[in-house]
Amino acid sequence: MSRYLTILCMALLCSFTFFTLQAQEKKHQLSGVIVDSLTQKPGEYFTVALKKDSLVIKSAVSNEQGKFSFEGISQGKYKIIIGSLGYRSKMLDLNLKEDINIGKILVISSGNELNEVSVAGSKPIIKQEPDRITYDIQSDPESKVLSVLDMMRKVPLLSVDADDNVKLKGTGNYRILINGKPSGILTRDPKEFLKSMPAAGVQKIEVITTPPSKYESEGLAGIINIITSKKMENGYSGNVNVRNQFPGGPSGNLNMTIKQGNFGASLYGGTGVWQIDGIKITELRNSRGTAIPSSMYSFGTQKTDNKWGWGGGEFSYEIDSLNLVTLEVNPYGGYNEQNLNQHFDIKDGPVSSGYDLDSKTRYEWGGTDYTLNFQKGFEDKKDHLLTFSYKLFDSSEPQLNDVMFSNRFNYTGLNYKQDNTSKSKEQTAQIDYINPFKKLTIEAGVKAILRNGESNFQYLNFNEAQQIYVNDPTQSNVYTNDQNIFGVYNTYTLKLKDWTFKGGARLERTDVKGNFESTNSTVKSDYFNLIPSVSLNRTLKNSQSISLGFTQRIQRPGIWDLNPFVDKSRPNFEYFGNPDLKAALSNNFEMTYSNFKKGSLNISLTYNFANNTQQQVYEYFAAENLTRITSYNIGKNKLLGTNANFNYPITGKWNLNVSANMNYIWLEGMIAGVLTKNSGITGYANFNTSYKFEKNWKSSVSVNYGAPDVMLQGKSNDNYYIAFSGSKDIIKDKLIFSAMVANPFQKYRAYRSDNEGVNFTQERIRENAFRRINLSMNWKFGKLKGSIKKSERSISNDDTKKSAN
C-alpha cells in the first residue's frame, strides 16, 4: 500500500506543478502595493483575486514588501478583491486599458475577522521566505481537532515516524522553540507534549532552515518554531478549546487577552491527560561470532499515564511612545508514569534462565521561565530599536525506577530502585540593536548564557534478609555541570527591487566543566566558533522567487546527554549520558524555488555534511549479557535531499495539498575500533484535501507515508497514517464542533527498530495505539480593537540539542 500511496502523491504533485507553470500570453500588466492603514507596514502574503463578471480568473499573493502583480490581462472591466485573516476584505473596480500600477492600497484590521466579501484564492497555508518555510495552522480546518504533533505531519520538511518522533529533513538534530523561546516542558521528551497539545491554540509553525545570526548556532538541521501568540488588540478576547481523544484522554487550553490604556496582558494555560494501556513490546537479541552463543527474548505490555499542565502570562506596559517594558512568566509541570509487565527468556549456550519483570518508571518535570524585556525606540524611525533582556529558567526533572522480579528460573538478580534527582538553572542576559535604513537593515547583539545542572543519583538494592532497600555507593554519585556561552552577532539585510540579501556572523565561546562529587574528578572543555549565515532571495515575475542559503550549525550536547546517570529501568539494557561529549559543526546548503499564484509551489534542494557528530551507539557485552547505549563523537554525516510542496485551491471551497521529501543519508563512525557505515533513502509523502460545504460544514482527508529511518547501526520500518475529519460552525466564527477518526482500519501500529554490531543483532517492536477518535469544541469570545505593543526582540536560547528520543 505504501508504494502505491507514494506513487499517487508524487503523480499528483507533478501533474499540478505542470499546470501551475504553464506560460501565459502577455497583454497588460496590473500591479500595486498593499499597506496596513494603521501601522503603514507592507501587507505580507495577502491573497489578491482578479475577478471578471462572476469568475475569478487569476489570483496572486503579495510579497514581503506588500507588492503584487498580474500579467497577460486583456482589456476590460475587473474587480480586485484583497483579503487576509485579521483584515477586512477590500474590493476595487477597475477598467483596464493599459499597464496600470495602482500604487498603495490601504487595508484595515478587523480583529481577526473577514467580512462578507469572499476571496476564491484563500490565504496560502504555506509561505516561503529566504530562510524559512511557514505553515499557517489556523488556515487549516483540521487545526480545530488535531494535536500539534498530528499537524506536523503536514508541515514541509517535517515528518513523524511510527513511534511519534518528529524529524526535520529526516534527522532528529534540530532545536524546537515556542514563540521563539526555549521551553522547559520540551527538554526531555517533546513528543509527549506535542501529541497532547491542541493545535487550536497555535497560530503557525516555522521551519527555519537557514537561521540568521541572531539565533544561537545550535541544531544541525535547523529550528522548529511553534508560534502560539496572536496579534492582540484593545478590549478583551478569549478562546477556549476542549477535546477528548479515545484512547488517550481529555485536554484543553484557554487564552485570554486584555488591554486597558498603556497596559496589556495575555493569559493562557492548558492541561491534559494521556492514558494508554495494552501497548505491546517485544525485544529480541542474538549474539553472533561469540564463543558461546546467547539470545534474549522478551514480550510484555505497558501502561502509560501522562498528566501535565502549563500556564503563563505576558504583560506589556508602554511607558511612552518610545519605551516599552514586557514581562513573561511561564510555569509548567507534570509527570509520565510507565508500568511494564514483561517476560524474559535468556539462553547462554546450553544454560537457560528466565523471569517476569514488573517495572515502574516515573518521569516528573516542573519549573518556571521568567523573561523581562526593556525596549527603547528612537524618534527618527519606528523600527530603530535597542532592547535589553533577562531570562531565568529554573527546572527539575526527577526520575524513579522501581524494578521487581518474579517467577525466576535460574536467575538470582536482586530487586532494585533508582532515584535520580535532576535539576537545572539557566540565566541569560542579552542586548539587541536594530537600525533599518532605506534599503539596508543592520542588527547586532551580545549575549551571555550561564547554565548549571545537577544530577544526584542513587542505586538501591533490595536486602531480602532485612526487607529494606540499601544504597550501593559504587553506583551512586552526584554530578554537576556548568556550561557558559558568550556570543556576539552582526546581521545585515539588504532589500533591493527584486533582491533580498541576508548575511551575518556569530562568534561564540563555550566553557564546559563537569564534576563528580564522590570521585572528586572533573571534565573540562573550552572552544570558540565563528558561525557564518548567508541567504538571498530573487523575486521573479508571476509571483515566483528563488532563494539560496548557507549556514553553519553547532550540535552542543545538552545536560541530559552529558549526565552519566545509568538508567536501568529495562534489565539487560543500560542507558547513560557521556560527560566527554564535544560540540559538532555542520555545513548546510539550501536552494528553494517558490511559486505563489492561485496556489503555491515550493521545491527545495538541500545538502549538508558534518564531522565528529554525536551518535547513539549500542554495544553488546556477552559476558554480562548486557547492551549498553550511550553517545559518542564518532560520526560523519552527509545528507542530500529534496522537498516539494504544492497547495492548490481547486475551487473556492475545495483545497488540495501534496508534499514529499526524499533524502539520501550517509553515516559512518568507529565503534569499538571497527568502522561502521550505513546509508539509505528516507523521507515522507503527504496528501491532504479539504472541502467547505454549505451551512458552515467542513471536511478533510489526510494521508501520510513515512519511509524507514536510517541510523548508524540499523534502521526502522516504514509507516503510514490516514485521518478523516469534519467540523461545524454552530455559531459562525464563535463556536465550532469538530471530530476526527484516524487509522480506522488498524487498532495498533508497530514501530520496529533494528540494530546490529560486530557481535550482536537486536530488534525492538513497540505496538502503539493507532486507531483513535478525537472530539473537540472551540469557543471564541470578546472583541478586540487596536494592538498590544510587544517587544520586537527577546531572548531565544536555541543552542542545545533537542530532538526526538
mmCIF file with all atom_site columns, C-alpha atoms in Angstrom, residues 20-115:
data_model
loop_
_atom_site.group_PDB
_atom_site.id
_atom_site.type_symbol
_atom_site.label_atom_id
_atom_site.label_alt_id
_atom_site.label_comp_id
_atom_site.label_asym_id
_atom_site.label_entity_id
_atom_site.label_seq_id
_atom_site.pdbx_PDB_ins_code
_atom_site.Cartn_x
_atom_site.Cartn_y
_atom_site.Cartn_z
_atom_site.occupancy
_atom_site.B_iso_or_equiv
_atom_site.pdbx_formal_charge
_atom_site.auth_seq_id
_atom_site.auth_comp_id
_atom_site.auth_asym_id
_atom_site.auth_atom_id
_atom_site.pdbx_PDB_model_num
ATOM 1  C CA . THR A 1 20  ? 0.892   25.822 -12.417 1.00 0.00 ? 20  THR A CA 1
ATOM 2  C CA . LEU A 1 21  ? 3.991   26.525 -14.502 1.00 0.00 ? 21  LEU A CA 1
ATOM 3  C CA . GLN A 1 22  ? 2.268   26.868 -17.869 1.00 0.00 ? 22  GLN A CA 1
ATOM 4  C CA . ALA A 1 23  ? 3.232   30.028 -19.683 1.00 0.00 ? 23  ALA A CA 1
ATOM 5  C CA . GLN A 1 24  ? 0.575   32.682 -20.310 1.00 0.00 ? 24  GLN A CA 1
ATOM 6  C CA . GLU A 1 25  ? 0.242   35.189 -23.108 1.00 0.00 ? 25  GLU A CA 1
ATOM 7  C CA . LYS A 1 26  ? 1.266   38.706 -22.041 1.00 0.00 ? 26  LYS A CA 1
ATOM 8  C CA . LYS A 1 27  ? -1.140  41.547 -22.815 1.00 0.00 ? 27  LYS A CA 1
ATOM 9  C CA . HIS A 1 28  ? -1.334  44.125 -20.000 1.00 0.00 ? 28  HIS A CA 1
ATOM 10 C CA . GLN A 1 29  ? 0.207   44.293 -16.561 1.00 0.00 ? 29  GLN A CA 1
ATOM 11 C CA . LEU A 1 30  ? -1.572  45.226 -13.322 1.00 0.00 ? 30  LEU A CA 1
ATOM 12 C CA . SER A 1 31  ? 0.341   45.859 -10.073 1.00 0.00 ? 31  SER A CA 1
ATOM 13 C CA . GLY A 1 32  ? 0.026   47.507 -6.674  1.00 0.00 ? 32  GLY A CA 1
ATOM 14 C CA . VAL A 1 33  ? 1.244   47.631 -3.072  1.00 0.00 ? 33  VAL A CA 1
ATOM 15 C CA . ILE A 1 34  ? -0.818  46.604 -0.016  1.00 0.00 ? 34  ILE A CA 1
ATOM 16 C CA . VAL A 1 35  ? -0.223  48.670 3.139   1.00 0.00 ? 35  VAL A CA 1
ATOM 17 C CA . ASP A 1 36  ? -1.658  48.387 6.665   1.00 0.00 ? 36  ASP A CA 1
ATOM 18 C CA . SER A 1 37  ? -3.638  51.598 7.227   1.00 0.00 ? 37  SER A CA 1
ATOM 19 C CA . LEU A 1 38  ? -2.659  51.812 10.910  1.00 0.00 ? 38  LEU A CA 1
ATOM 20 C CA . THR A 1 39  ? 0.993   50.737 11.039  1.00 0.00 ? 39  THR A CA 1
ATOM 21 C CA . GLN A 1 40  ? 1.908   51.656 7.432   1.00 0.00 ? 40  GLN A CA 1
ATOM 22 C CA . LYS A 1 41  ? 3.747   48.336 7.214   1.00 0.00 ? 41  LYS A CA 1
ATOM 23 C CA . PRO A 1 42  ? 3.630   46.298 3.979   1.00 0.00 ? 42  PRO A CA 1
ATOM 24 C CA . GLY A 1 43  ? 0.801   43.757 3.778   1.00 0.00 ? 43  GLY A CA 1
ATOM 25 C CA . GLU A 1 44  ? 2.691   40.489 3.503   1.00 0.00 ? 44  GLU A CA 1
ATOM 26 C CA . TYR A 1 45  ? 1.080   37.416 1.900   1.00 0.00 ? 45  TYR A CA 1
ATOM 27 C CA . PHE A 1 46  ? -2.355  38.897 1.218   1.00 0.00 ? 46  PHE A CA 1
ATOM 28 C CA . THR A 1 47  ? -4.448  36.990 -1.309  1.00 0.00 ? 47  THR A CA 1
ATOM 29 C CA . VAL A 1 48  ? -5.352  39.172 -4.321  1.00 0.00 ? 48  VAL A CA 1
ATOM 30 C CA . ALA A 1 49  ? -8.013  37.889 -6.704  1.00 0.00 ? 49  ALA A CA 1
ATOM 31 C CA . LEU A 1 50  ? -8.811  39.339 -10.144 1.00 0.00 ? 50  LEU A CA 1
ATOM 32 C CA . LYS A 1 51  ? -12.490 38.857 -10.986 1.00 0.00 ? 51  LYS A CA 1
ATOM 33 C CA . LYS A 1 52  ? -14.224 39.357 -14.360 1.00 0.00 ? 52  LYS A CA 1
ATOM 34 C CA . ASP A 1 53  ? -18.014 39.121 -14.396 1.00 0.00 ? 53  ASP A CA 1
ATOM 35 C CA . SER A 1 54  ? -18.666 36.412 -11.756 1.00 0.00 ? 54  SER A CA 1
ATOM 36 C CA . LEU A 1 55  ? -15.473 34.406 -12.318 1.00 0.00 ? 55  LEU A CA 1
ATOM 37 C CA . VAL A 1 56  ? -12.104 34.721 -10.589 1.00 0.00 ? 56  VAL A CA 1
ATOM 38 C CA . ILE A 1 57  ? -9.652  34.433 -13.479 1.00 0.00 ? 57  ILE A CA 1
ATOM 39 C CA . LYS A 1 58  ? -6.366  34.964 -11.589 1.00 0.00 ? 58  LYS A CA 1
ATOM 40 C CA . SER A 1 59  ? -5.057  35.255 -8.069  1.00 0.00 ? 59  SER A CA 1
ATOM 41 C CA . ALA A 1 60  ? -1.728  36.210 -6.534  1.00 0.00 ? 60  ALA A CA 1
ATOM 42 C CA . VAL A 1 61  ? -0.108  36.637 -3.134  1.00 0.00 ? 61  VAL A CA 1
ATOM 43 C CA . SER A 1 62  ? 1.657   39.825 -2.058  1.00 0.00 ? 62  SER A CA 1
ATOM 44 C CA . ASN A 1 63  ? 5.359   39.509 -1.222  1.00 0.00 ? 63  ASN A CA 1
ATOM 45 C CA . GLU A 1 64  ? 7.285   40.762 1.840   1.00 0.00 ? 64  GLU A CA 1
ATOM 46 C CA . GLN A 1 65  ? 7.077   44.358 0.535   1.00 0.00 ? 65  GLN A CA 1
ATOM 47 C CA . GLY A 1 66  ? 3.302   44.037 0.042   1.00 0.00 ? 66  GLY A CA 1
ATOM 48 C CA . LYS A 1 67  ? 3.710   44.047 -3.752  1.00 0.00 ? 67  LYS A CA 1
ATOM 49 C CA . PHE A 1 68  ? 1.579   42.004 -6.160  1.00 0.00 ? 68  PHE A CA 1
ATOM 50 C CA . SER A 1 69  ? 1.224   41.919 -9.939  1.00 0.00 ? 69  SER A CA 1
ATOM 51 C CA . PHE A 1 70  ? -0.751  40.261 -12.741 1.00 0.00 ? 70  PHE A CA 1
ATOM 52 C CA . GLU A 1 71  ? 0.473   39.869 -16.319 1.00 0.00 ? 71  GLU A CA 1
ATOM 53 C CA . GLY A 1 72  ? -1.186  38.882 -19.561 1.00 0.00 ? 72  GLY A CA 1
ATOM 54 C CA . ILE A 1 73  ? -4.503  40.608 -18.761 1.00 0.00 ? 73  ILE A CA 1
ATOM 55 C CA . SER A 1 74  ? -6.884  41.541 -21.562 1.00 0.00 ? 74  SER A CA 1
ATOM 56 C CA . GLN A 1 75  ? -8.641  44.898 -21.706 1.00 0.00 ? 75  GLN A CA 1
ATOM 57 C CA . GLY A 1 76  ? -11.935 45.127 -19.845 1.00 0.00 ? 76  GLY A CA 1
ATOM 58 C CA . LYS A 1 77  ? -13.694 45.815 -16.557 1.00 0.00 ? 77  LYS A CA 1
ATOM 59 C CA . TYR A 1 78  ? -12.493 43.896 -13.499 1.00 0.00 ? 78  TYR A CA 1
ATOM 60 C CA . LYS A 1 79  ? -12.903 43.709 -9.747  1.00 0.00 ? 79  LYS A CA 1
ATOM 61 C CA . ILE A 1 80  ? -9.858  43.323 -7.485  1.00 0.00 ? 80  ILE A CA 1
ATOM 62 C CA . ILE A 1 81  ? -10.579 41.510 -4.203  1.00 0.00 ? 81  ILE A CA 1
ATOM 63 C CA . ILE A 1 82  ? -7.991  41.619 -1.409  1.00 0.00 ? 82  ILE A CA 1
ATOM 64 C CA . GLY A 1 83  ? -8.215  39.506 1.744   1.00 0.00 ? 83  GLY A CA 1
ATOM 65 C CA . SER A 1 84  ? -6.244  38.073 4.634   1.00 0.00 ? 84  SER A CA 1
ATOM 66 C CA . LEU A 1 85  ? -7.035  36.713 8.070   1.00 0.00 ? 85  LEU A CA 1
ATOM 67 C CA . GLY A 1 86  ? -7.203  39.574 10.562  1.00 0.00 ? 86  GLY A CA 1
ATOM 68 C CA . TYR A 1 87  ? -8.149  42.208 7.939   1.00 0.00 ? 87  TYR A CA 1
ATOM 69 C CA . ARG A 1 88  ? -11.325 43.412 6.306   1.00 0.00 ? 88  ARG A CA 1
ATOM 70 C CA . SER A 1 89  ? -11.601 42.265 2.724   1.00 0.00 ? 89  SER A CA 1
ATOM 71 C CA . LYS A 1 90  ? -11.368 45.057 0.158   1.00 0.00 ? 90  LYS A CA 1
ATOM 72 C CA . MET A 1 91  ? -12.885 45.262 -3.344  1.00 0.00 ? 91  MET A CA 1
ATOM 73 C CA . LEU A 1 92  ? -11.851 47.735 -6.099  1.00 0.00 ? 92  LEU A CA 1
ATOM 74 C CA . ASP A 1 93  ? -13.433 48.346 -9.512  1.00 0.00 ? 93  ASP A CA 1
ATOM 75 C CA . LEU A 1 94  ? -11.051 48.792 -12.437 1.00 0.00 ? 94  LEU A CA 1
ATOM 76 C CA . ASN A 1 95  ? -11.340 49.479 -16.169 1.00 0.00 ? 95  ASN A CA 1
ATOM 77 C CA . LEU A 1 96  ? -8.118  48.122 -17.679 1.00 0.00 ? 96  LEU A CA 1
ATOM 78 C CA . LYS A 1 97  ? -6.959  49.660 -20.956 1.00 0.00 ? 97  LYS A CA 1
ATOM 79 C CA . GLU A 1 98  ? -3.178  49.683 -20.484 1.00 0.00 ? 98  GLU A CA 1
ATOM 80 C CA . ASP A 1 99  ? -0.490  48.726 -17.966 1.00 0.00 ? 99  ASP A CA 1
ATOM 81 C CA . ILE A 1 100 ? -1.540  50.107 -14.564 1.00 0.00 ? 100 ILE A CA 1
ATOM 82 C CA . ASN A 1 101 ? 0.241   50.494 -11.229 1.00 0.00 ? 101 ASN A CA 1
ATOM 83 C CA . ILE A 1 102 ? -2.491  51.190 -8.663  1.00 0.00 ? 102 ILE A CA 1
ATOM 84 C CA . GLY A 1 103 ? 0.032   52.288 -6.033  1.00 0.00 ? 103 GLY A CA 1
ATOM 85 C CA . LYS A 1 104 ? -0.746  51.983 -2.312  1.00 0.00 ? 104 LYS A CA 1
ATOM 86 C CA . ILE A 1 105 ? -3.894  50.100 -1.311  1.00 0.00 ? 105 ILE A CA 1
ATOM 87 C CA . LEU A 1 106 ? -4.740  50.628 2.369   1.00 0.00 ? 106 LEU A CA 1
ATOM 88 C CA . VAL A 1 107 ? -6.222  47.681 4.303   1.00 0.00 ? 107 VAL A CA 1
ATOM 89 C CA . ILE A 1 108 ? -7.886  47.846 7.724   1.00 0.00 ? 108 ILE A CA 1
ATOM 90 C CA . SER A 1 109 ? -7.549  45.365 10.614  1.00 0.00 ? 109 SER A CA 1
ATOM 91 C CA . SER A 1 110 ? -10.806 43.664 11.553  1.00 0.00 ? 110 SER A CA 1
ATOM 92 C CA . GLY A 1 111 ? -9.907  41.879 14.763  1.00 0.00 ? 111 GLY A CA 1
ATOM 93 C CA . ASN A 1 112 ? -9.112  38.600 13.016  1.00 0.00 ? 112 ASN A CA 1
ATOM 94 C CA . GLU A 1 113 ? -12.460 38.503 11.169  1.00 0.00 ? 113 GLU A CA 1
ATOM 95 C CA . LEU A 1 114 ? -13.172 38.706 7.440   1.00 0.00 ? 114 LEU A CA 1
ATOM 96 C CA . ASN A 1 115 ? -16.266 40.496 6.200   1.00 0.00 ? 115 ASN A CA 1
#
